[in-house]
């Protein structure tokens, strides 16, 4: 079990080959619709098997909490490969094809950066983290994904430029340890949520109980995850 993210919008956990996002979406939720896992689930429904095989599942938990399960793609982030100073020109065409296919599904992904593409073990390009993506017409998605109306600030075209011209990415050790590598749950710092402090061992115990069986059959255990 690996911890990915922990903030007020949601928690993200990796278990075996599944990513689990847990989020509160009750009536008093302040999360914008475009940033909800409900919206993200609809995006995966549109692109699954056309872009990558996400096998997304949305689970309605108790008291306004929801969980989104999606496939985890084993491999390396393009950003990781760039930091290693590798020549990645061969991925330019596959990236162009992948983003074009995404656009033809009518999906705009507003974070098409090096850290949102994974190169799988069989060299397949996988687009990850469709949170905050939007559904629109194919033409609008194509224009927005490639940034044709603002080429100077296009994240995707900038990525292609980096790959084509073999631009070295420099990151300090603090950035790498914070952003590029995962940490086990048991090594997390103590978290404080709604005035309640949860010890590391307690969190780890709850997560282990949650993930040792089929996720969908353990809805009662979700409430023990801070701050349920």
XYZ file of C-alpha atoms in Angstrom:
228
model
C 0.000 0.000 0.000
C 1.444 3.368 -1.046
C 0.281 6.852 -0.110
C 0.170 9.377 -2.949
C -1.653 12.554 -1.924
C -3.366 13.957 1.114
C -5.177 17.284 1.010
C -8.571 18.798 1.704
C -10.056 17.811 -1.644
C -9.235 14.115 -1.565
C -6.916 11.303 -0.534
C -5.130 9.125 -3.097
C -3.906 5.612 -2.320
C -2.219 2.952 -4.453
C -2.858 -0.707 -3.755
C -1.472 -3.388 -6.065
C -2.706 -2.358 -9.522
C -5.456 0.076 -8.474
C -5.456 3.777 -7.647
C -8.120 4.781 -5.124
C -9.292 8.390 -4.767
C -11.532 9.139 -1.784
C -13.488 12.394 -1.678
C -16.277 14.084 0.279
C -19.077 15.288 -2.024
C -21.923 15.994 0.376
C -24.343 18.917 0.009
C -21.956 21.207 1.883
C -18.960 20.253 -0.257
C -17.099 23.251 -1.697
C -15.267 21.253 -4.349
C -15.898 22.629 -7.876
C -17.809 20.149 -10.054
C -14.931 19.922 -12.532
C -12.609 18.764 -9.725
C -14.853 16.036 -8.313
C -14.154 12.347 -8.756
C -17.693 12.055 -10.139
C -16.617 14.245 -13.054
C -13.342 12.362 -13.372
C -15.252 9.069 -13.512
C -17.357 10.379 -16.425
C -14.159 11.352 -18.244
C -12.739 7.844 -17.852
C -16.036 6.395 -19.063
C -15.637 8.437 -22.270
C -12.024 7.514 -22.996
C -11.542 4.036 -21.535
C -10.438 1.488 -24.167
C -9.977 4.374 -26.624
C -7.023 5.987 -24.857
C -6.024 3.514 -22.127
C -7.838 0.806 -20.180
C -8.718 2.564 -16.923
C -11.520 0.233 -15.713
C -12.935 3.048 -13.590
C -15.417 2.306 -10.830
C -17.262 4.919 -8.732
C -18.433 3.781 -5.299
C -21.055 5.684 -3.303
C -20.022 5.482 0.349
C -21.772 6.678 3.472
C -22.541 10.265 4.467
C -21.533 11.969 1.213
C -18.205 10.192 0.711
C -17.282 8.634 -2.639
C -14.394 6.501 -3.856
C -13.041 6.252 -7.397
C -11.009 3.192 -8.387
C -8.923 3.153 -11.582
C -6.164 0.991 -13.016
C -2.580 1.831 -12.147
C -0.110 1.805 -15.037
C 3.324 0.477 -14.138
C 6.144 2.407 -15.731
C 7.901 5.757 -15.502
C 6.627 9.302 -15.705
C 8.087 11.100 -18.705
C 9.330 13.686 -16.227
C 11.298 10.967 -14.416
C 12.893 9.886 -17.690
C 13.725 13.476 -18.576
C 15.412 14.005 -15.209
C 17.572 10.982 -16.013
C 18.699 12.892 -19.106
C 17.452 10.249 -21.555
C 16.799 10.886 -25.238
C 13.017 10.615 -25.603
C 12.483 11.823 -29.183
C 10.915 8.478 -30.115
C 7.934 9.314 -27.902
C 7.008 12.546 -29.718
C 4.838 10.844 -32.374
C 3.113 8.472 -29.891
C 2.347 11.490 -27.684
C 0.890 13.412 -30.623
C -1.289 10.442 -31.567
C -2.430 9.889 -27.961
C -3.438 13.523 -27.417
C -5.131 13.655 -30.832
C -7.191 10.573 -29.888
C -8.044 12.191 -26.561
C -9.248 15.280 -28.404
C -11.372 13.142 -30.747
C -13.146 11.824 -27.641
C -14.121 15.431 -26.919
C -11.967 15.632 -23.782
C -9.779 18.575 -22.764
C -7.026 17.618 -20.299
C -5.645 20.876 -18.897
C -2.493 19.316 -17.408
C -0.719 17.741 -20.372
C 2.720 18.007 -18.816
C 5.576 15.533 -18.466
C 4.306 14.331 -15.083
C 0.910 13.369 -16.522
C 2.225 10.827 -19.031
C 3.545 7.406 -18.100
C 5.666 5.220 -20.360
C 4.545 1.694 -19.516
C 6.744 -1.405 -19.455
C 5.847 -2.146 -23.078
C 6.585 1.479 -24.122
C 2.912 2.446 -24.339
C 2.033 6.061 -23.525
C -0.554 6.320 -20.749
C -2.363 9.555 -19.870
C -2.968 9.821 -16.132
C -4.890 12.007 -13.687
C -7.926 13.273 -15.576
C -9.145 15.264 -12.604
C -10.377 18.718 -13.682
C -10.638 17.591 -17.326
C -13.588 18.871 -19.326
C -15.897 17.451 -21.979
C -16.418 19.675 -25.036
C -16.650 19.463 -28.813
C -13.871 17.605 -30.630
C -12.653 20.783 -32.330
C -12.554 22.734 -29.056
C -10.782 19.847 -27.312
C -8.200 19.693 -30.104
C -7.558 23.450 -29.968
C -7.303 23.490 -26.171
C -5.197 20.343 -25.746
C -2.609 21.526 -28.261
C -2.889 25.181 -27.227
C -3.269 26.455 -30.799
C -4.777 29.764 -29.619
C -1.919 30.418 -27.199
C 1.059 28.513 -28.576
C 3.541 30.408 -26.435
C 1.941 29.089 -23.228
C 0.893 25.645 -24.461
C 1.988 23.034 -21.890
C 1.785 20.165 -24.378
C 3.695 21.902 -27.181
C 6.332 22.935 -24.656
C 6.702 19.274 -23.637
C 7.154 18.232 -27.278
C 9.788 20.955 -27.703
C 11.666 19.629 -24.658
C 11.661 16.102 -26.082
C 12.621 17.111 -29.625
C 15.506 19.315 -28.602
C 16.587 17.071 -25.759
C 16.307 19.820 -23.166
C 17.725 18.676 -19.861
C 15.404 18.939 -16.857
C 17.137 19.972 -13.666
C 15.511 19.222 -10.335
C 17.062 19.486 -6.890
C 17.019 16.582 -4.453
C 14.231 18.109 -2.360
C 11.937 18.357 -5.419
C 12.658 14.784 -6.449
C 12.053 13.308 -2.998
C 8.825 15.280 -2.637
C 7.332 14.740 -6.087
C 8.883 11.749 -7.792
C 8.937 8.960 -5.254
C 6.175 7.325 -3.227
C 6.221 6.796 0.527
C 4.615 3.987 2.490
C 1.704 4.939 4.730
C 3.539 3.920 7.902
C 6.166 6.618 7.341
C 3.723 9.531 7.113
C 3.889 12.406 9.524
C 1.075 12.770 12.030
C -1.923 14.431 10.396
C -4.403 16.775 12.030
C -7.916 16.934 10.570
C -10.874 18.827 12.054
C -9.016 19.159 15.335
C -8.419 15.424 15.651
C -4.928 13.951 15.463
C -4.465 10.527 13.889
C -1.316 8.565 14.714
C 0.699 6.979 11.922
C 0.170 3.434 13.131
C -3.577 3.912 13.421
C -3.843 5.255 9.879
C -1.731 2.419 8.544
C -3.868 -0.139 10.363
C -7.117 1.243 8.934
C -5.762 1.440 5.391
C -4.467 -2.113 5.604
C -7.884 -3.344 6.726
C -9.517 -1.409 3.921
C -7.285 -2.741 1.180
C -6.718 -6.353 2.183
C -10.098 -7.358 0.759
C -12.098 -6.280 -2.264
C -12.493 -2.521 -2.017
C -16.117 -2.425 -3.109
C -17.140 -4.821 -0.332
C -15.561 -2.777 2.457
C -17.602 0.407 2.455
C -17.888 0.476 6.257
C -14.114 0.677 6.599
C -13.842 3.812 4.460
C -15.281 5.874 7.328
C -12.189 5.175 9.445
C -9.898 6.921 6.981
C -9.231 10.508 8.199
C -11.320 12.619 8.185
C -14.358 10.374 7.762
